Amino acid sequence: MAEFKTETITGGRPGSGAHRVVALCGPYLSGKTSLLESILYATGAIGRRGSTRAGTSIGDGAVEARKRNMGTEINVASVDYLGDQWTFLDVPGSIEFQHDAFAGLAVCDAAVLVCEPSVERVMALTPLLKFIEDRHIPHVIFVNKIDSAEVRVRDLLSALQSVSRRRLVLRQVPIRRAAADGSEETVGYVDLVSERAYRYRSSGASDLIEMPAEVLPREAEARRDLLETLSEFDDALLEQLIEDIAPEKSLIYRDLHDEFCTDKIVPVLLGAGDRENGVRRLLKALRHDTPVVEETARRRALPSDGAPMAECFKVLHQSHTGKLSLCRIWAGTLAEGQTVGGQRIGSILRPFGQRLDKFAEARAGEIVALAKVEALSSGQLLGPAAIAAAADFPAADDPVFGLALSARNRNDEVKLSGALQKIVEEDPSLSFEQRGETHELLLRGQGEMHLKVAIDKLAGRYNVAVETTTPRVAYRETIQAGTQQHARYKRQTGGHGQFADIKVEIKPLPRGSGFRFVDRIVGGVVPRNFIPAVEEGLAESLKEGPLGQPVVDLEATLFDGQYHAVDSSEMSFKMAARIAMSEAMPKCRPVLLEPILRVTVAGPAESTPRLQRLISGRRGQLLGYDARADWPGWDEVSALMPEAEIADMIVEIRSVTQGIGTFRAEFDHLQELAGRTAERIVEEIRKRQAA
């Protein structure tokens, strides 16, 4: 997140209603940030709508977001609407930044799932819907860009229902008219509860108009569908429908509220966020139906009364304020200088885009940034006893893409480690490690763009420029044949010399056996105190075989030797062992081994044939596919794949799955690699070692 600007706000808090939090979520390019901009304008929080394209929006204000014209982390903005306090969380749409989206959804009272009016793009909603539905978060679907929609709403609703486990309830039907070019454009809507018709304006509230006659049949049909859906949860309404009694609007509104708050129905609203169309109707629906903080805390099984309780859902590091912990307050009041859970609270700040407004205290329901609470990390509760992990806070996904990093300036290596720790604390779906097998510093995350943003942060915020390369594969080598080897180490200098003579037998072992040493010395031809040195020398020589890689699955048997009473030593026998192994290995037909991973690729079922071709084209051995458990319309394809083939595989997976496919992998076994591929790899290894 870009550096915040801090301002001190004086005076009281406007309005007196409960403070509620709504997350705006949806796939990349669905228009969430433009919708947020219109919400802020419609509520009077800003005097002029900004533009994501021009880089003037409140949301997506971080340098990394502006550079790519996409959300890369949570955007926060609090507003007053008709006397009630609201915080809107605009969360990233790309699956690569999904952890921030899930973190924002975890602390909200309700969600607005923004989607495009496209049947083909409906499947892209499934990862977000899965998270929302599993956690019973009340949510609205806002069909954005309705002004340019070419699909019929009933067809879109049917497609949306196919990916939703909740009953969808259409709240509006569009009013369309023929455009000059012969196409149709949406110019307004009919509210199915109030049965009033409205015409959109390019900016501002819609105009109430007389209902067009051509809309009446569709309005009647859609209203009947709405009432029949609600009657599934209300026997009184069902009786009225059976007896052909027109229900009171108050009853319909009550049912909509009750079934929405208990996550039984999903209202579907229409609009165009960049033109303010439908935005005020969305706000009114949220104001009427969104649960308050106490209800959300009960859903989360968190305390909502008594002592102060807050949950951290995002950590930020700022140059001028230090560590900031974005928190939702679930109970009580937090005040500057107060001690909670053994932690002293510094400044209490309220984010608004890239600005921070300073307050003396904050109450239940609010989203605040707490300064310099060092022990607090995302997913933790700040409570009266101590800091504890929230049981249901979303865990980070396993990484699917990695890069090897090195500081461009060697003097920055220590600084690089510290910067990475801060970046990973901000985004737990990133991780880094020093991989001993290849002597590389690896940064792992959720995709290519995810890591590019992290690297931009290293350079822009921490002044650490890095070089990146594709991580090396941890190849091994083994032998295909056995041999016997005689080795003698003899040196004569002034004083005592050095002498050791051994005979060893080398033979291959089954895959996965590692290194085994066998002592078959009889008669004391090699004294017992020198035998461990032989084993150590043999083992050390296996760190790099003839092909330049560590050697595995080999047995070495010491069966004969000689020693000198004066000149023999542990070092002499260790050196003899190294000579024996280095001379024996080329005779044993060494072969390269590559790591084979068991991979499970997940994506929409319609993408399964393409995923299978992708895997086969990367030397994968298909094991089969099956429906993904609890993911309607998704498949999982299982395969065995070389580690070398999955480095950038996620890029192709995303390209054939509307950007939402993923995979997980775990080591399965080592497999012999021969032919041109092996020759190329050995040549690359030797060039690297010579450099």
XYZ file of C-alpha atoms in Angstrom:
691
model
C 0.000 0.000 0.000
C 1.290 3.459 -0.816
C 2.348 5.765 1.987
C -0.679 7.149 3.831
C -1.111 10.843 4.542
C -2.141 11.388 8.162
C -4.612 14.087 9.209
C -6.160 14.845 12.587
C -9.974 15.102 12.617
C -11.644 17.222 15.265
C -15.275 17.212 16.308
C -17.798 14.463 16.770
C -18.573 11.489 14.625
C -21.452 12.218 12.171
C -24.589 10.173 12.478
C -25.598 7.876 15.302
C -26.480 4.571 13.656
C -24.608 1.280 13.905
C -21.299 1.014 12.069
C -21.457 -1.693 9.397
C -18.856 -3.077 7.017
C -19.486 -4.175 3.426
C -16.913 -5.872 1.192
C -16.997 -5.159 -2.543
C -15.640 -8.247 -4.272
C -15.629 -9.706 -7.754
C -13.343 -10.940 -10.528
C -10.665 -8.745 -12.050
C -12.163 -6.068 -14.366
C -15.693 -6.481 -12.981
C -15.681 -2.801 -11.948
C -15.499 -2.905 -8.129
C -13.292 0.157 -7.767
C -15.490 2.248 -10.086
C -18.486 1.138 -8.022
C -16.714 2.239 -4.834
C -16.014 5.612 -6.423
C -19.711 6.077 -7.214
C -20.705 4.983 -3.704
C -18.367 7.567 -2.195
C -19.757 10.246 -4.504
C -23.394 9.286 -3.906
C -22.910 9.440 -0.113
C -21.135 12.793 -0.281
C -17.803 11.411 0.901
C -16.084 12.883 -2.161
C -17.075 15.856 -4.293
C -15.994 14.402 -7.616
C -15.744 10.874 -8.970
C -12.222 9.740 -9.754
C -11.157 7.303 -12.441
C -9.081 4.146 -12.202
C -7.910 4.685 -15.767
C -6.705 8.206 -14.980
C -5.246 7.149 -11.630
C -7.480 9.501 -9.625
C -9.704 7.004 -7.798
C -9.770 6.640 -4.024
C -9.343 2.889 -4.400
C -6.324 1.195 -5.985
C -4.169 4.090 -4.834
C -1.000 2.102 -4.131
C 1.870 2.683 -6.540
C 1.818 -0.978 -7.572
C -1.936 -0.829 -8.257
C -1.712 2.396 -10.267
C 1.129 0.951 -12.343
C -0.954 -2.066 -13.369
C -4.448 -0.545 -13.255
C -5.599 -3.358 -10.970
C -6.274 -3.967 -7.299
C -3.342 -5.461 -5.425
C -4.565 -5.102 -1.819
C -7.530 -4.033 0.290
C -8.822 -0.468 -0.135
C -10.713 1.024 2.817
C -13.142 3.948 2.880
C -15.637 4.936 5.588
C -18.713 7.067 4.884
C -21.867 8.395 6.496
C -25.111 7.452 4.739
C -28.443 8.681 6.099
C -27.068 8.849 9.630
C -25.433 5.410 9.597
C -21.708 4.741 9.573
C -20.363 2.452 6.839
C -16.964 1.126 5.856
C -16.519 -0.267 2.364
C -13.680 -2.681 1.661
C -12.760 -2.847 -2.023
C -10.843 -6.124 -2.196
C -8.628 -7.377 -5.065
C -10.272 -9.328 -7.871
C -7.310 -11.302 -9.205
C -6.932 -14.780 -7.734
C -3.243 -13.972 -7.222
C -4.223 -11.480 -4.490
C -7.091 -13.621 -3.202
C -5.841 -13.795 0.387
C -6.499 -10.072 0.838
C -9.980 -10.580 -0.628
C -10.716 -13.406 1.795
C -9.311 -11.409 4.733
C -11.651 -8.515 3.939
C -14.624 -10.833 3.512
C -13.859 -12.518 6.843
C -14.547 -9.318 8.817
C -17.477 -7.871 6.831
C -21.169 -7.849 7.742
C -22.238 -8.335 4.116
C -20.651 -8.646 0.697
C -21.477 -7.224 -2.693
C -20.342 -9.642 -5.382
C -19.816 -7.579 -8.532
C -20.036 -9.382 -11.855
C -20.179 -8.555 -15.537
C -23.348 -9.265 -17.583
C -21.745 -12.236 -19.330
C -22.865 -15.858 -19.149
C -19.381 -16.964 -20.231
C -17.749 -15.181 -17.268
C -20.022 -16.570 -14.557
C -17.651 -19.416 -13.644
C -15.057 -16.818 -12.601
C -17.243 -16.081 -9.546
C -16.889 -19.550 -8.053
C -13.800 -19.096 -5.804
C -15.364 -16.056 -4.145
C -18.815 -17.658 -3.940
C -17.318 -20.788 -2.371
C -15.660 -18.744 0.374
C -18.738 -16.579 0.973
C -21.181 -19.482 1.076
C -18.997 -21.698 3.257
C -18.911 -18.914 5.852
C -22.586 -17.962 5.496
C -21.788 -14.328 4.685
C -24.945 -12.464 3.560
C -24.313 -11.241 0.036
C -25.822 -9.352 -2.885
C -24.937 -9.928 -6.529
C -24.588 -6.620 -8.352
C -24.675 -7.094 -12.131
C -22.420 -4.274 -13.260
C -22.103 -2.663 -16.719
C -25.787 -3.373 -17.359
C -25.880 -0.382 -19.711
C -23.827 -2.314 -22.263
C -25.289 -5.773 -21.628
C -26.306 -7.865 -24.611
C -27.438 -10.940 -22.688
C -31.005 -11.400 -21.443
C -31.217 -11.013 -17.662
C -33.159 -14.264 -17.296
C -30.358 -16.145 -19.085
C -27.747 -14.491 -16.898
C -29.766 -15.284 -13.779
C -29.950 -18.943 -14.808
C -26.181 -19.048 -15.314
C -25.582 -17.387 -11.955
C -27.885 -19.860 -10.234
C -25.825 -22.736 -11.666
C -22.786 -21.625 -9.619
C -24.647 -20.512 -6.479
C -25.789 -22.843 -3.710
C -28.233 -20.190 -2.461
C -31.522 -19.198 -4.068
C -31.111 -16.095 -6.200
C -33.807 -13.430 -6.022
C -33.982 -10.917 -8.863
C -34.912 -7.518 -7.381
C -35.156 -5.575 -10.639
C -35.947 -6.044 -14.312
C -34.297 -3.793 -16.880
C -36.071 -1.282 -19.096
C -34.547 -1.423 -22.561
C -34.944 0.555 -25.734
C -33.578 0.335 -29.245
C -30.369 2.278 -29.835
C -29.536 4.169 -33.033
C -27.318 1.343 -34.259
C -30.120 -1.211 -33.928
C -28.878 -2.754 -30.682
C -30.665 -2.513 -27.342
C -29.524 -0.405 -24.410
C -30.647 -0.471 -20.787
C -32.098 2.874 -19.780
C -33.725 2.054 -16.437
C -35.297 -0.586 -14.251
C -38.446 -1.684 -12.454
C -38.232 -2.441 -8.726
C -40.079 -5.731 -8.217
C -41.183 -5.002 -4.647
C -42.390 -1.412 -4.947
C -43.418 -1.972 -8.610
C -42.060 1.426 -9.536
C -40.153 2.220 -12.714
C -37.048 4.423 -12.887
C -34.997 5.938 -15.683
C -31.240 6.132 -15.232
C -29.435 9.454 -15.346
C -25.807 9.772 -16.418
C -25.050 11.031 -12.909
C -27.259 11.295 -9.868
C -30.422 9.596 -8.665
C -32.687 7.871 -11.190
C -35.953 9.539 -12.239
C -39.304 7.981 -11.288
C -41.306 7.332 -14.472
C -44.518 5.645 -15.498
C -43.990 1.937 -16.048
C -43.654 1.228 -19.781
C -46.416 -1.061 -21.051
C -43.956 -3.375 -22.823
C -42.268 -4.176 -19.487
C -45.466 -5.238 -17.670
C -45.487 -8.942 -18.717
C -41.847 -9.472 -17.766
C -42.307 -7.521 -14.511
C -45.293 -9.659 -13.525
C -43.427 -12.885 -14.275
C -40.297 -11.817 -12.387
C -42.302 -10.575 -9.381
C -44.145 -13.881 -9.199
C -40.796 -15.714 -9.186
C -39.553 -13.464 -6.361
C -42.655 -14.091 -4.225
C -42.597 -17.839 -4.841
C -38.965 -18.014 -3.758
C -39.670 -16.069 -0.565
C -42.710 -18.253 0.162
C -40.381 -21.251 0.495
C -39.267 -19.716 3.799
C -42.548 -18.097 4.953
C -45.734 -20.139 5.363
C -47.900 -17.024 5.763
C -46.726 -15.681 2.415
C -47.255 -19.097 0.835
C -50.876 -19.167 2.026
C -51.516 -15.715 0.558
C -50.109 -16.772 -2.793
C -52.205 -19.947 -2.827
C -55.324 -17.911 -2.034
C -54.346 -15.332 -4.661
C -54.080 -12.539 -2.080
C -51.683 -9.731 -2.918
C -49.162 -9.600 -0.050
C -48.360 -6.357 1.719
C -45.080 -4.793 0.654
C -43.999 -4.645 4.304
C -44.224 -8.454 4.469
C -42.079 -8.795 1.339
C -39.464 -6.401 2.707
C -39.435 -8.258 6.030
C -38.913 -11.613 4.316
C -36.166 -10.197 2.129
C -34.412 -8.875 5.234
C -34.786 -12.052 7.291
C -33.741 -14.508 4.587
C -30.845 -12.282 3.494
C -29.437 -11.952 7.016
C -29.592 -15.715 7.505
C -27.917 -16.336 4.115
C -30.866 -18.183 2.595
C -31.335 -15.922 -0.434
C -29.118 -13.734 -2.602
C -30.698 -10.563 -4.009
C -29.588 -9.691 -7.535
C -29.439 -5.990 -8.430
C -28.562 -4.249 -11.693
C -26.517 -1.158 -12.462
C -23.480 0.517 -13.992
C -20.993 1.578 -11.342
C -19.026 4.003 -13.504
C -22.219 5.953 -14.300
C -23.828 5.762 -10.824
C -26.705 3.763 -12.298
C -28.294 1.574 -9.640
C -25.817 2.670 -6.963
C -28.328 4.434 -4.714
C -30.726 1.497 -4.959
C -27.883 -0.788 -3.881
C -27.114 1.480 -0.926
C -30.749 1.464 0.175
C -30.903 -2.317 0.017
C -27.718 -2.584 2.073
C -29.010 -0.080 4.625
C -32.239 -2.021 5.060
C -30.810 -5.546 5.150
C -27.155 -5.601 6.272
C -26.682 -7.190 9.723
C -25.115 -5.160 12.521
C -21.811 -6.001 14.168
C -23.373 -7.995 17.008
C -25.078 -10.353 14.544
C -21.874 -10.815 12.563
C -19.891 -11.498 15.732
C -22.401 -14.215 16.665
C -22.034 -15.750 13.202
C -18.269 -15.777 13.741
C -18.637 -17.083 17.319
C -16.848 -13.976 18.641
C -17.780 -11.951 21.738
C -19.733 -8.797 20.893
C -20.216 -7.223 24.295
C -18.195 -6.475 27.369
C -14.436 -5.946 27.206
C -12.834 -4.507 24.045
C -12.149 -7.040 21.287
C -10.626 -6.394 17.856
C -9.439 -8.620 15.013
C -6.467 -7.805 12.816
C -7.055 -8.698 9.162
C -4.192 -6.836 7.457
C -0.745 -5.560 8.432
C 0.939 -2.588 6.745
C 4.426 -1.172 7.154
C 4.782 2.570 6.608
C 8.008 4.575 6.677
C 6.610 7.393 8.820
C 4.156 5.496 11.060
C 5.861 2.121 11.350
C 3.688 -0.955 11.646
C -0.063 -0.513 11.207
C -2.615 -3.227 11.983
C -5.948 -2.913 10.178
C -8.575 -4.201 12.621
C -12.321 -4.662 12.947
C -13.558 -3.831 16.433
C -16.040 -6.475 17.570
C -16.805 -5.245 21.078
C -16.242 -2.310 23.393
C -14.293 0.853 22.687
C -10.616 1.281 21.910
C -8.828 4.446 22.978
C -5.398 5.833 22.278
C -2.956 4.789 25.012
C -5.215 1.972 26.228
C -3.698 -1.428 27.085
C -5.573 -4.467 25.727
C -4.300 -8.019 25.909
C -1.012 -6.785 27.310
C -0.473 -4.501 24.300
C -0.468 -0.720 24.422
C -2.421 0.916 21.607
C -0.693 3.846 19.959
C -2.560 6.068 17.538
C -6.029 5.081 16.312
C -6.373 5.876 12.622
C -9.254 5.522 10.188
C -8.222 4.817 6.576
C -9.847 6.573 3.665
C -8.053 5.469 0.539
C -4.439 6.525 1.055
C -5.309 8.983 3.829
C -5.337 8.264 7.559
C -7.646 10.254 9.834
C -6.612 10.276 13.489
C -9.174 9.743 16.263
C -8.920 9.481 20.035
C -11.164 6.402 20.200
C -13.195 3.977 18.113
C -16.189 1.804 18.911
C -17.575 -1.600 18.015
C -18.153 -2.124 14.315
C -15.474 0.249 13.053
C -12.463 -0.512 10.871
C -9.345 1.188 12.215
C -5.579 1.071 11.835
C -3.771 0.617 15.141
C -0.250 1.991 15.192
C 2.750 0.087 16.532
C 1.031 -2.892 18.145
C 4.057 -5.008 17.281
C 2.729 -8.369 18.517
C -0.432 -8.191 16.389
C -0.511 -10.020 13.038
C -3.269 -10.741 10.522
C -5.712 -13.333 11.769
C -5.164 -12.514 15.443
C -7.612 -11.265 18.056
C -6.691 -8.448 20.396
C -8.705 -9.170 23.521
C -8.758 -8.731 27.273
C -6.692 -11.834 28.061
C -4.010 -12.007 25.368
C -3.481 -12.061 21.644
C -4.889 -15.258 20.156
C -5.481 -16.597 16.667
C -9.015 -16.336 15.286
C -10.127 -19.911 14.674
C -11.838 -19.255 11.345
C -9.522 -16.664 9.811
C -8.622 -17.741 6.254
C -5.294 -19.505 5.885
C -2.993 -18.594 3.007
C -3.091 -20.829 -0.063
C -0.080 -22.956 -0.927
C 2.288 -21.158 -3.341
C 2.082 -22.026 -7.040
C 4.861 -19.847 -8.486
C 8.384 -19.065 -7.361
C 11.454 -17.015 -8.252
C 15.044 -17.123 -7.044
C 16.159 -13.722 -5.728
C 19.548 -12.141 -5.237
C 20.352 -8.601 -4.190
C 21.747 -6.603 -7.092
C 24.093 -4.973 -4.589
C 25.686 -7.542 -2.286
C 25.721 -5.000 0.522
C 21.891 -5.157 0.490
C 21.625 -8.851 1.408
C 20.845 -8.201 5.071
C 18.413 -5.441 4.119
C 16.746 -7.822 1.637
C 15.989 -10.354 4.350
C 14.409 -7.724 6.598
C 12.346 -6.273 3.750
C 11.052 -9.720 2.785
C 9.951 -10.349 6.364
C 7.850 -7.169 6.308
C 6.365 -7.922 2.895
C 5.385 -11.442 3.977
C 3.849 -10.088 7.182
C 1.730 -7.767 5.010
C 0.752 -10.627 2.695
C 0.939 -14.127 4.251
C 0.218 -15.727 0.857
C 3.846 -14.868 0.044
C 6.692 -16.864 1.562
C 10.459 -16.998 1.264
C 13.153 -19.465 2.225
C 16.817 -20.197 1.745
C 16.840 -23.504 -0.147
C 19.898 -25.445 0.954
C 19.756 -27.958 -1.897
C 20.336 -25.297 -4.576
C 21.762 -22.470 -2.396
C 19.063 -20.055 -3.579
C 16.814 -17.544 -1.851
C 13.307 -18.393 -3.075
C 10.275 -16.098 -3.043
C 7.013 -17.960 -3.582
C 3.470 -16.758 -4.127
C 0.239 -17.073 -6.068
C 1.395 -16.186 -9.561
C 3.695 -14.164 -11.759
C 1.965 -10.820 -11.133
C 1.877 -11.482 -7.397
C 5.670 -11.772 -7.263
C 6.217 -8.817 -9.608
C 4.263 -6.626 -7.195
C 6.357 -7.913 -4.282
C 9.571 -7.162 -6.182
C 8.296 -3.654 -6.957
C 7.719 -3.165 -3.226
C 11.287 -4.254 -2.476
C 12.643 -1.645 -4.867
C 10.150 1.166 -4.240
C 9.589 0.965 -0.493
C 12.766 -0.607 0.821
C 15.272 0.511 -1.822
C 16.433 -3.064 -2.456
C 16.858 -3.929 -6.137
C 16.972 -7.642 -6.902
C 17.807 -9.951 -9.766
C 15.402 -12.821 -10.416
C 15.832 -16.194 -12.080
C 13.791 -19.346 -12.442
C 14.513 -21.582 -9.421
C 16.880 -24.446 -10.109
C 15.626 -28.008 -9.851
C 17.228 -30.133 -7.140
C 18.446 -32.925 -9.425
C 20.215 -35.981 -8.030
C 22.333 -38.676 -9.599
C 22.782 -42.359 -8.919
C 24.571 -45.378 -10.416
C 23.305 -48.185 -12.634
C 26.138 -50.688 -12.046
C 28.547 -51.691 -9.305
C 32.322 -51.987 -9.114
C 35.200 -52.581 -6.749
C 37.787 -49.910 -6.198
C 41.227 -49.920 -4.623
C 42.559 -46.567 -3.418
C 45.764 -45.607 -1.654
C 46.649 -42.275 -0.132
C 50.357 -41.775 0.592
C 52.266 -38.605 1.376
C 55.789 -38.294 2.751
C 57.024 -35.067 4.272
C 59.331 -34.211 7.132
C 58.348 -36.127 10.254
C 55.325 -38.409 10.138
C 53.884 -39.150 6.695
C 50.339 -40.033 5.691
C 49.252 -43.482 4.629
C 45.937 -45.266 4.061
C 44.953 -48.129 1.793
C 41.372 -49.332 1.305
C 39.268 -51.506 -0.950
C 35.578 -50.759 -1.344
C 32.731 -52.284 -3.266
C 30.132 -49.899 -4.741
C 26.668 -51.026 -5.836
C 23.302 -49.392 -6.556
C 20.372 -49.514 -4.141
C 16.606 -49.312 -4.744
C 15.189 -45.815 -5.276
C 14.735 -43.913 -2.055
C 17.330 -45.861 -0.053
C 19.819 -43.002 0.237
C 23.432 -43.858 1.185
C 24.361 -46.979 3.091
C 27.826 -47.879 4.477
C 28.767 -51.460 5.295
C 31.836 -52.467 7.340
C 33.192 -55.930 6.500
C 36.711 -55.552 7.835
C 38.108 -58.639 9.565
C 41.468 -59.277 11.133
C 42.126 -55.607 11.913
C 43.539 -54.733 8.481
C 41.907 -51.344 9.041
C 41.834 -50.405 12.724
C 38.360 -49.807 14.176
C 39.121 -46.183 15.041
C 39.773 -45.356 11.346
C 36.594 -46.921 9.913
C 34.306 -43.946 10.770
C 36.715 -41.718 8.837
C 36.292 -43.985 5.788
C 32.511 -43.678 6.050
C 32.750 -39.897 6.438
C 35.040 -39.561 3.412
C 32.750 -41.695 1.250
C 29.673 -39.707 2.300
C 31.346 -36.340 1.678
C 32.423 -37.380 -1.812
C 28.758 -38.043 -2.682
C 27.860 -34.352 -2.337
C 28.804 -33.948 -5.991
C 29.056 -36.819 -8.463
C 30.389 -36.976 -12.039
C 27.256 -35.215 -13.327
C 27.625 -32.380 -10.831
C 24.751 -33.366 -8.510
C 24.469 -35.102 -5.120
C 24.585 -38.908 -5.360
C 21.854 -41.061 -3.771
C 20.756 -44.703 -3.540
C 24.200 -46.252 -3.267
C 25.878 -48.777 -0.971
C 29.604 -48.679 -0.233
C 31.216 -51.680 1.482
C 34.685 -51.483 3.028
C 36.066 -55.026 2.796
C 39.888 -54.744 2.873
C 42.789 -52.392 3.447
C 46.162 -51.666 4.954
C 47.534 -49.219 7.481
C 50.856 -48.012 8.852
C 51.462 -47.996 12.572
C 53.027 -44.531 12.456
C 51.817 -42.749 9.325
C 48.126 -43.739 9.271
C 45.535 -41.312 10.624
C 41.828 -40.533 10.396
C 42.581 -37.848 7.794
C 44.580 -40.315 5.672
C 41.704 -42.813 5.546
C 39.203 -40.043 4.871
C 41.271 -38.903 1.870
C 41.611 -42.488 0.612
C 37.837 -42.871 0.773
C 37.339 -39.737 -1.319
C 39.801 -41.026 -3.926
C 38.080 -44.414 -4.028
C 34.632 -42.915 -4.622
C 35.764 -40.357 -7.217
C 37.541 -43.090 -9.222
C 34.711 -45.607 -8.856
C 31.741 -43.404 -9.805
C 32.524 -42.988 -13.542
C 32.744 -46.777 -13.834
C 29.264 -47.263 -12.370
C 27.303 -45.715 -15.265
C 26.043 -42.632 -13.430
C 22.589 -41.384 -14.395
C 20.692 -38.177 -13.633
C 17.586 -38.321 -11.408
C 14.860 -35.692 -11.541
C 12.212 -35.021 -8.882
C 8.724 -36.174 -9.863
C 5.791 -34.463 -8.146
C 2.254 -35.658 -7.615
C 0.203 -32.762 -8.973
C -3.516 -32.027 -8.672
C -4.803 -29.333 -11.030
C -8.219 -27.815 -10.292
C -10.399 -25.838 -12.676
C -13.888 -25.580 -14.177
C -15.034 -28.866 -15.734
C -15.281 -27.239 -19.151
C -11.501 -26.673 -18.991
C -10.610 -30.279 -18.135
C -9.681 -31.408 -21.687
C -7.375 -28.405 -22.107
C -5.793 -29.012 -18.707
C -5.116 -32.625 -19.654
C -3.423 -31.535 -22.884
C -1.398 -28.968 -20.963
C -0.154 -31.629 -18.529
C 0.688 -34.116 -21.277
C 2.606 -31.422 -23.143
C 4.798 -30.918 -20.086
C 5.906 -34.563 -19.814
C 3.166 -35.298 -17.300
C 1.726 -38.751 -16.716
C -2.044 -38.435 -16.343
C -3.521 -40.467 -13.483
C -7.164 -39.486 -14.003
C -9.680 -36.824 -13.071
C -12.724 -36.512 -10.858
C -15.240 -33.937 -9.672
C -13.778 -31.560 -7.102
C -15.438 -32.138 -3.747
C -17.830 -29.323 -2.716
C -17.041 -27.341 -5.878
C -20.020 -27.649 -8.245
C -18.918 -27.596 -11.876
C -15.211 -28.113 -11.085
C -12.855 -31.017 -11.770
C -9.489 -32.090 -10.398
C -6.921 -33.651 -12.723
C -4.226 -35.805 -11.094
C -0.833 -36.459 -12.663
C 2.829 -37.204 -12.034
C 4.996 -34.397 -13.379
C 8.692 -33.486 -13.392
C 9.466 -30.583 -11.075
C 11.197 -28.855 -13.990
C 7.883 -28.633 -15.861
C 5.799 -26.850 -13.214
C 7.895 -23.709 -12.721
C 5.613 -21.513 -14.862
C 2.728 -23.944 -15.305
C 0.311 -21.772 -13.333
C 0.477 -19.134 -16.093
C -0.901 -21.617 -18.638
C -3.418 -23.041 -16.170
C -4.862 -19.587 -15.550
C -5.009 -18.840 -19.284
C -7.327 -21.805 -19.931
C -9.503 -21.458 -16.793
C -10.693 -17.812 -16.891
C -7.888 -16.920 -14.494
C -9.165 -19.058 -11.594
C -7.465 -22.455 -11.971
C -4.866 -23.602 -9.478
C -2.824 -26.623 -8.481
C -1.065 -28.236 -5.560
C 2.011 -30.430 -5.709
C 4.055 -32.647 -3.419
C 7.203 -34.683 -3.922
C 6.541 -38.265 -5.014
C 9.790 -39.890 -6.176
C 13.030 -39.531 -8.124
C 13.093 -40.833 -11.677
C 15.935 -41.523 -14.084
C 16.387 -38.963 -16.813
C 18.251 -39.819 -20.010
C 18.598 -38.676 -23.595
C 18.860 -35.147 -24.882
C 17.023 -33.638 -21.930
C 19.574 -35.123 -19.524
C 22.477 -34.025 -21.709
C 21.147 -30.475 -21.838
C 20.706 -30.320 -18.064
C 24.203 -31.688 -17.370
C 25.661 -29.130 -19.769
C 23.785 -26.320 -17.994
C 25.038 -27.557 -14.625
C 28.655 -27.638 -15.805
C 28.421 -24.152 -17.308
C 27.001 -22.809 -14.061
C 29.739 -24.466 -11.998
C 32.432 -23.095 -14.326
C 31.048 -19.550 -14.171
